[in-house]
mmCIF file with all atom_site columns, C-alpha atoms in Angstrom:
data_model
loop_
_atom_site.group_PDB
_atom_site.id
_atom_site.type_symbol
_atom_site.label_atom_id
_atom_site.label_alt_id
_atom_site.label_comp_id
_atom_site.label_asym_id
_atom_site.label_entity_id
_atom_site.label_seq_id
_atom_site.pdbx_PDB_ins_code
_atom_site.Cartn_x
_atom_site.Cartn_y
_atom_site.Cartn_z
_atom_site.occupancy
_atom_site.B_iso_or_equiv
_atom_site.pdbx_formal_charge
_atom_site.auth_seq_id
_atom_site.auth_comp_id
_atom_site.auth_asym_id
_atom_site.auth_atom_id
_atom_site.pdbx_PDB_model_num
ATOM 1   C CA . MET A 1 1   ? -5.079  -2.100  -12.644 1.00 91.00 ? 1   MET A CA 1
ATOM 2   C CA . LEU A 1 2   ? -2.537  -4.297  -11.007 1.00 94.00 ? 2   LEU A CA 1
ATOM 3   C CA . MET A 1 3   ? -1.848  -7.632  -12.945 1.00 96.00 ? 3   MET A CA 1
ATOM 4   C CA . GLY A 1 4   ? 0.651   -10.075 -13.933 1.00 96.00 ? 4   GLY A CA 1
ATOM 5   C CA . GLU A 1 5   ? 2.904   -12.722 -12.386 1.00 96.00 ? 5   GLU A CA 1
ATOM 6   C CA . TYR A 1 6   ? 6.484   -12.135 -11.670 1.00 97.00 ? 6   TYR A CA 1
ATOM 7   C CA . LEU A 1 7   ? 9.152   -14.555 -10.155 1.00 97.00 ? 7   LEU A CA 1
ATOM 8   C CA . HIS A 1 8   ? 11.733  -13.048 -7.802  1.00 96.00 ? 8   HIS A CA 1
ATOM 9   C CA . THR A 1 9   ? 13.942  -13.921 -4.866  1.00 97.00 ? 9   THR A CA 1
ATOM 10  C CA . VAL A 1 10  ? 14.359  -12.632 -1.359  1.00 97.00 ? 10  VAL A CA 1
ATOM 11  C CA . ASP A 1 11  ? 17.881  -11.472 -0.890  1.00 97.00 ? 11  ASP A CA 1
ATOM 12  C CA . ASN A 1 12  ? 20.053  -12.036 2.255   1.00 96.00 ? 12  ASN A CA 1
ATOM 13  C CA . LYS A 1 13  ? 18.736  -8.731  3.708   1.00 96.00 ? 13  LYS A CA 1
ATOM 14  C CA . GLY A 1 14  ? 14.944  -9.607  3.228   1.00 97.00 ? 14  GLY A CA 1
ATOM 15  C CA . ARG A 1 15  ? 14.375  -7.513  0.275   1.00 97.00 ? 15  ARG A CA 1
ATOM 16  C CA . ILE A 1 16  ? 12.646  -8.261  -3.050  1.00 97.00 ? 16  ILE A CA 1
ATOM 17  C CA . ILE A 1 17  ? 12.421  -6.306  -6.246  1.00 95.00 ? 17  ILE A CA 1
ATOM 18  C CA . LEU A 1 18  ? 8.703   -5.068  -7.080  1.00 95.00 ? 18  LEU A CA 1
ATOM 19  C CA . PRO A 1 19  ? 8.385   -5.062  -10.740 1.00 95.00 ? 19  PRO A CA 1
ATOM 20  C CA . SER A 1 20  ? 8.142   -1.580  -12.244 1.00 93.00 ? 20  SER A CA 1
ATOM 21  C CA . LYS A 1 21  ? 4.705   -1.853  -13.584 1.00 94.00 ? 21  LYS A CA 1
ATOM 22  C CA . LEU A 1 22  ? 3.317   -2.736  -10.287 1.00 96.00 ? 22  LEU A CA 1
ATOM 23  C CA . ARG A 1 23  ? 5.536   0.041   -8.480  1.00 95.00 ? 23  ARG A CA 1
ATOM 24  C CA . ASP A 1 24  ? 4.127   2.714   -10.843 1.00 94.00 ? 24  ASP A CA 1
ATOM 25  C CA . GLU A 1 25  ? 0.597   1.568   -9.923  1.00 94.00 ? 25  GLU A CA 1
ATOM 26  C CA . LEU A 1 26  ? 1.290   1.412   -6.141  1.00 96.00 ? 26  LEU A CA 1
ATOM 27  C CA . GLY A 1 27  ? 3.080   4.850   -5.865  1.00 94.00 ? 27  GLY A CA 1
ATOM 28  C CA . ASP A 1 28  ? 6.033   5.973   -3.766  1.00 92.00 ? 28  ASP A CA 1
ATOM 29  C CA . SER A 1 29  ? 4.837   4.296   -0.601  1.00 96.00 ? 29  SER A CA 1
ATOM 30  C CA . PHE A 1 30  ? 2.431   1.706   -0.068  1.00 98.00 ? 30  PHE A CA 1
ATOM 31  C CA . ILE A 1 31  ? 0.848   -0.560  2.697   1.00 98.00 ? 31  ILE A CA 1
ATOM 32  C CA . LEU A 1 32  ? 2.097   -4.162  3.128   1.00 98.00 ? 32  LEU A CA 1
ATOM 33  C CA . THR A 1 33  ? 0.112   -6.605  5.485   1.00 97.00 ? 33  THR A CA 1
ATOM 34  C CA . LYS A 1 34  ? -0.746  -10.096 6.051   1.00 97.00 ? 34  LYS A CA 1
ATOM 35  C CA . GLY A 1 35  ? -3.013  -11.485 3.343   1.00 96.00 ? 35  GLY A CA 1
ATOM 36  C CA . LEU A 1 36  ? -5.485  -14.454 3.301   1.00 94.00 ? 36  LEU A CA 1
ATOM 37  C CA . ASP A 1 37  ? -3.980  -17.809 1.993   1.00 94.00 ? 37  ASP A CA 1
ATOM 38  C CA . ASN A 1 38  ? -0.566  -17.178 3.773   1.00 95.00 ? 38  ASN A CA 1
ATOM 39  C CA . CYS A 1 39  ? 0.537   -14.651 1.347   1.00 97.00 ? 39  CYS A CA 1
ATOM 40  C CA . LEU A 1 40  ? 1.108   -10.867 1.845   1.00 98.00 ? 40  LEU A CA 1
ATOM 41  C CA . PHE A 1 41  ? -1.086  -8.047  0.508   1.00 98.00 ? 41  PHE A CA 1
ATOM 42  C CA . VAL A 1 42  ? 0.301   -4.865  -0.852  1.00 98.00 ? 42  VAL A CA 1
ATOM 43  C CA . TYR A 1 43  ? -2.208  -1.792  -1.322  1.00 97.00 ? 43  TYR A CA 1
ATOM 44  C CA . SER A 1 44  ? -1.600  1.502   -2.581  1.00 97.00 ? 44  SER A CA 1
ATOM 45  C CA . LYS A 1 45  ? -2.439  4.200   -0.101  1.00 97.00 ? 45  LYS A CA 1
ATOM 46  C CA . GLU A 1 46  ? -5.667  5.032   -1.843  1.00 97.00 ? 46  GLU A CA 1
ATOM 47  C CA . GLU A 1 47  ? -6.647  1.351   -1.841  1.00 96.00 ? 47  GLU A CA 1
ATOM 48  C CA . TRP A 1 48  ? -5.748  0.929   1.786   1.00 97.00 ? 48  TRP A CA 1
ATOM 49  C CA . ALA A 1 49  ? -7.880  3.987   2.784   1.00 96.00 ? 49  ALA A CA 1
ATOM 50  C CA . ILE A 1 50  ? -10.911 2.222   1.029   1.00 96.00 ? 50  ILE A CA 1
ATOM 51  C CA . LEU A 1 51  ? -10.295 -1.099  2.789   1.00 94.00 ? 51  LEU A CA 1
ATOM 52  C CA . GLU A 1 52  ? -9.809  0.744   6.127   1.00 94.00 ? 52  GLU A CA 1
ATOM 53  C CA . ASN A 1 53  ? -13.086 2.423   5.743   1.00 95.00 ? 53  ASN A CA 1
ATOM 54  C CA . LYS A 1 54  ? -14.753 -0.936  5.011   1.00 94.00 ? 54  LYS A CA 1
ATOM 55  C CA . LEU A 1 55  ? -13.104 -2.452  8.084   1.00 92.00 ? 55  LEU A CA 1
ATOM 56  C CA . LYS A 1 56  ? -14.388 0.468   10.232  1.00 91.00 ? 56  LYS A CA 1
ATOM 57  C CA . GLN A 1 57  ? -17.924 -0.467  9.502   1.00 93.00 ? 57  GLN A CA 1
ATOM 58  C CA . LEU A 1 58  ? -17.678 -3.711  10.970  1.00 93.00 ? 58  LEU A CA 1
ATOM 59  C CA . PRO A 1 59  ? -19.447 -4.209  14.223  1.00 94.00 ? 59  PRO A CA 1
ATOM 60  C CA . LEU A 1 60  ? -17.069 -3.868  17.086  1.00 89.00 ? 60  LEU A CA 1
ATOM 61  C CA . ALA A 1 61  ? -19.359 -6.099  19.248  1.00 94.00 ? 61  ALA A CA 1
ATOM 62  C CA . LYS A 1 62  ? -18.680 -9.237  17.012  1.00 93.00 ? 62  LYS A CA 1
ATOM 63  C CA . PRO A 1 63  ? -15.514 -11.158 17.923  1.00 94.00 ? 63  PRO A CA 1
ATOM 64  C CA . GLU A 1 64  ? -15.014 -12.246 14.358  1.00 94.00 ? 64  GLU A CA 1
ATOM 65  C CA . ALA A 1 65  ? -14.890 -8.589  13.114  1.00 93.00 ? 65  ALA A CA 1
ATOM 66  C CA . ARG A 1 66  ? -12.404 -7.603  15.794  1.00 94.00 ? 66  ARG A CA 1
ATOM 67  C CA . ALA A 1 67  ? -10.362 -10.643 14.897  1.00 94.00 ? 67  ALA A CA 1
ATOM 68  C CA . PHE A 1 68  ? -10.290 -9.754  11.169  1.00 92.00 ? 68  PHE A CA 1
ATOM 69  C CA . VAL A 1 69  ? -9.403  -6.061  11.723  1.00 94.00 ? 69  VAL A CA 1
ATOM 70  C CA . ARG A 1 70  ? -6.537  -6.975  14.047  1.00 94.00 ? 70  ARG A CA 1
ATOM 71  C CA . PHE A 1 71  ? -5.280  -9.594  11.554  1.00 93.00 ? 71  PHE A CA 1
ATOM 72  C CA . PHE A 1 72  ? -4.929  -6.803  8.838   1.00 89.00 ? 72  PHE A CA 1
ATOM 73  C CA . PHE A 1 73  ? -3.796  -3.810  10.879  1.00 93.00 ? 73  PHE A CA 1
ATOM 74  C CA . ALA A 1 74  ? -1.481  -5.451  13.414  1.00 93.00 ? 74  ALA A CA 1
ATOM 75  C CA . GLY A 1 75  ? 1.022   -6.613  10.842  1.00 88.00 ? 75  GLY A CA 1
ATOM 76  C CA . ALA A 1 76  ? 0.568   -3.724  8.614   1.00 96.00 ? 76  ALA A CA 1
ATOM 77  C CA . ALA A 1 77  ? 3.557   -1.550  7.583   1.00 97.00 ? 77  ALA A CA 1
ATOM 78  C CA . GLU A 1 78  ? 3.924   1.605   5.334   1.00 97.00 ? 78  GLU A CA 1
ATOM 79  C CA . LEU A 1 79  ? 6.862   0.877   3.136   1.00 97.00 ? 79  LEU A CA 1
ATOM 80  C CA . GLU A 1 80  ? 8.641   2.315   -0.126  1.00 96.00 ? 80  GLU A CA 1
ATOM 81  C CA . CYS A 1 81  ? 11.143  1.068   -2.424  1.00 96.00 ? 81  CYS A CA 1
ATOM 82  C CA . ASP A 1 82  ? 14.720  2.109   -2.766  1.00 95.00 ? 82  ASP A CA 1
ATOM 83  C CA . LYS A 1 83  ? 16.345  3.383   -5.980  1.00 93.00 ? 83  LYS A CA 1
ATOM 84  C CA . GLN A 1 84  ? 16.623  -0.170  -7.382  1.00 94.00 ? 84  GLN A CA 1
ATOM 85  C CA . GLY A 1 85  ? 13.034  -1.109  -6.927  1.00 95.00 ? 85  GLY A CA 1
ATOM 86  C CA . ARG A 1 86  ? 13.657  -3.308  -3.775  1.00 96.00 ? 86  ARG A CA 1
ATOM 87  C CA . VAL A 1 87  ? 11.459  -3.247  -0.789  1.00 97.00 ? 87  VAL A CA 1
ATOM 88  C CA . LEU A 1 88  ? 12.586  -4.611  2.695   1.00 97.00 ? 88  LEU A CA 1
ATOM 89  C CA . LEU A 1 89  ? 9.958   -6.971  4.021   1.00 97.00 ? 89  LEU A CA 1
ATOM 90  C CA . PRO A 1 90  ? 9.668   -6.896  7.670   1.00 97.00 ? 90  PRO A CA 1
ATOM 91  C CA . ASN A 1 91  ? 10.673  -10.130 9.226   1.00 96.00 ? 91  ASN A CA 1
ATOM 92  C CA . ASN A 1 92  ? 7.304   -10.886 11.010  1.00 96.00 ? 92  ASN A CA 1
ATOM 93  C CA . LEU A 1 93  ? 5.663   -10.742 7.529   1.00 97.00 ? 93  LEU A CA 1
ATOM 94  C CA . ARG A 1 94  ? 8.219   -12.828 5.895   1.00 97.00 ? 94  ARG A CA 1
ATOM 95  C CA . GLU A 1 95  ? 7.839   -15.453 8.663   1.00 97.00 ? 95  GLU A CA 1
ATOM 96  C CA . TYR A 1 96  ? 3.960   -15.273 8.257   1.00 97.00 ? 96  TYR A CA 1
ATOM 97  C CA . ALA A 1 97  ? 4.172   -15.943 4.333   1.00 97.00 ? 97  ALA A CA 1
ATOM 98  C CA . LYS A 1 98  ? 7.094   -18.273 4.501   1.00 97.00 ? 98  LYS A CA 1
ATOM 99  C CA . LEU A 1 99  ? 9.081   -16.256 2.338   1.00 97.00 ? 99  LEU A CA 1
ATOM 100 C CA . GLU A 1 100 ? 12.667  -17.502 2.287   1.00 95.00 ? 100 GLU A CA 1
ATOM 101 C CA . LYS A 1 101 ? 14.100  -17.513 -1.252  1.00 96.00 ? 101 LYS A CA 1
ATOM 102 C CA . ASP A 1 102 ? 11.820  -17.791 -4.262  1.00 98.00 ? 102 ASP A CA 1
ATOM 103 C CA . VAL A 1 103 ? 8.629   -15.608 -4.460  1.00 98.00 ? 103 VAL A CA 1
ATOM 104 C CA . ALA A 1 104 ? 5.824   -14.854 -6.866  1.00 98.00 ? 104 ALA A CA 1
ATOM 105 C CA . VAL A 1 105 ? 4.673   -11.501 -7.021  1.00 98.00 ? 105 VAL A CA 1
ATOM 106 C CA . ILE A 1 106 ? 1.345   -11.227 -8.595  1.00 97.00 ? 106 ILE A CA 1
ATOM 107 C CA . GLY A 1 107 ? -1.090  -8.228  -9.363  1.00 97.00 ? 107 GLY A CA 1
ATOM 108 C CA . VAL A 1 108 ? -4.710  -8.821  -8.460  1.00 97.00 ? 108 VAL A CA 1
ATOM 109 C CA . SER A 1 109 ? -6.685  -5.898  -9.654  1.00 94.00 ? 109 SER A CA 1
ATOM 110 C CA . ASN A 1 110 ? -6.486  -3.621  -6.583  1.00 96.00 ? 110 ASN A CA 1
ATOM 111 C CA . ARG A 1 111 ? -3.690  -5.226  -4.728  1.00 97.00 ? 111 ARG A CA 1
ATOM 112 C CA . VAL A 1 112 ? -0.357  -7.059  -5.129  1.00 98.00 ? 112 VAL A CA 1
ATOM 113 C CA . GLU A 1 113 ? -0.023  -10.457 -3.580  1.00 98.00 ? 113 GLU A CA 1
ATOM 114 C CA . ILE A 1 114 ? 3.451   -11.764 -2.501  1.00 98.00 ? 114 ILE A CA 1
ATOM 115 C CA . TRP A 1 115 ? 3.627   -15.507 -2.194  1.00 98.00 ? 115 TRP A CA 1
ATOM 116 C CA . SER A 1 116 ? 6.241   -18.112 -1.399  1.00 98.00 ? 116 SER A CA 1
ATOM 117 C CA . LYS A 1 117 ? 7.091   -19.700 -4.821  1.00 98.00 ? 117 LYS A CA 1
ATOM 118 C CA . GLU A 1 118 ? 6.217   -23.127 -3.246  1.00 97.00 ? 118 GLU A CA 1
ATOM 119 C CA . LEU A 1 119 ? 3.025   -22.053 -1.662  1.00 97.00 ? 119 LEU A CA 1
ATOM 120 C CA . TRP A 1 120 ? 1.891   -20.253 -4.983  1.00 97.00 ? 120 TRP A CA 1
ATOM 121 C CA . ASP A 1 121 ? 2.604   -23.612 -6.956  1.00 96.00 ? 121 ASP A CA 1
ATOM 122 C CA . LYS A 1 122 ? 0.737   -25.620 -4.369  1.00 95.00 ? 122 LYS A CA 1
ATOM 123 C CA . TYR A 1 123 ? -2.282  -23.198 -4.538  1.00 93.00 ? 123 TYR A CA 1
ATOM 124 C CA . ASN A 1 124 ? -2.248  -23.327 -8.329  1.00 91.00 ? 124 ASN A CA 1
ATOM 125 C CA . GLU A 1 125 ? -2.238  -27.042 -8.336  1.00 90.00 ? 125 GLU A CA 1
ATOM 126 C CA . GLU A 1 126 ? -5.155  -27.236 -5.810  1.00 87.00 ? 126 GLU A CA 1
ATOM 127 C CA . VAL A 1 127 ? -7.298  -24.369 -7.411  1.00 83.00 ? 127 VAL A CA 1
ATOM 128 C CA . GLY A 1 128 ? -6.369  -24.845 -11.202 1.00 73.00 ? 128 GLY A CA 1
ATOM 129 C CA . PRO A 1 129 ? -8.315  -27.885 -11.800 1.00 72.00 ? 129 PRO A CA 1
ATOM 130 C CA . THR A 1 130 ? -11.520 -26.342 -10.109 1.00 77.00 ? 130 THR A CA 1
ATOM 131 C CA . VAL A 1 131 ? -11.454 -22.952 -11.714 1.00 73.00 ? 131 VAL A CA 1
ATOM 132 C CA . THR A 1 132 ? -14.139 -23.909 -14.394 1.00 75.00 ? 132 THR A CA 1
ATOM 133 C CA . GLN A 1 133 ? -16.488 -25.014 -11.444 1.00 78.00 ? 133 GLN A CA 1
ATOM 134 C CA . ILE A 1 134 ? -15.622 -22.000 -9.503  1.00 74.00 ? 134 ILE A CA 1
ATOM 135 C CA . ALA A 1 135 ? -16.553 -19.777 -12.638 1.00 75.00 ? 135 ALA A CA 1
ATOM 136 C CA . GLU A 1 136 ? -19.875 -21.799 -12.983 1.00 78.00 ? 136 GLU A CA 1
ATOM 137 C CA . ASP A 1 137 ? -20.649 -21.187 -9.109  1.00 76.00 ? 137 ASP A CA 1
ATOM 138 C CA . LEU A 1 138 ? -19.990 -17.481 -9.415  1.00 72.00 ? 138 LEU A CA 1
ATOM 139 C CA . ALA A 1 139 ? -22.133 -17.019 -12.642 1.00 75.00 ? 139 ALA A CA 1
ATOM 140 C CA . GLY A 1 140 ? -24.942 -16.221 -10.278 1.00 72.00 ? 140 GLY A CA 1
ATOM 141 C CA . LEU A 1 141 ? -23.120 -13.004 -9.197  1.00 69.00 ? 141 LEU A CA 1
ATOM 142 C CA . GLY A 1 142 ? -22.847 -11.765 -12.795 1.00 69.00 ? 142 GLY A CA 1
ATOM 143 C CA . ILE A 1 143 ? -19.360 -12.928 -13.492 1.00 64.00 ? 143 ILE A CA 1
#
């Protein structure tokens, strides 16, 4: 399971270090794509295959389904870390997630998310006070 929060920086070549605990779970190569909330999602190849199969089931005739599939696949890239545990983030994905210097790398069960530290802090400020209410709302789902 992918979990934890790690703070890193983007170097001048556009690379970040993926923590070893997360690298071990992701495998030698993995998929990086646009995520929701202006972050990046990182999936192991196995988890990406599960997501891909689910997305293939969406109805092609629905514009929303086509847009959602395009969103994930158009920006996706298969990547691997170098010997120092760094991964080069493609420029288009760095721009999408506003990754300039400080980043938060977080494990979220079946994926890793890479956030601009500024956006991560803002997200936590907005969501933090409402987590109790969110938990209460999700109680009906067995959580």
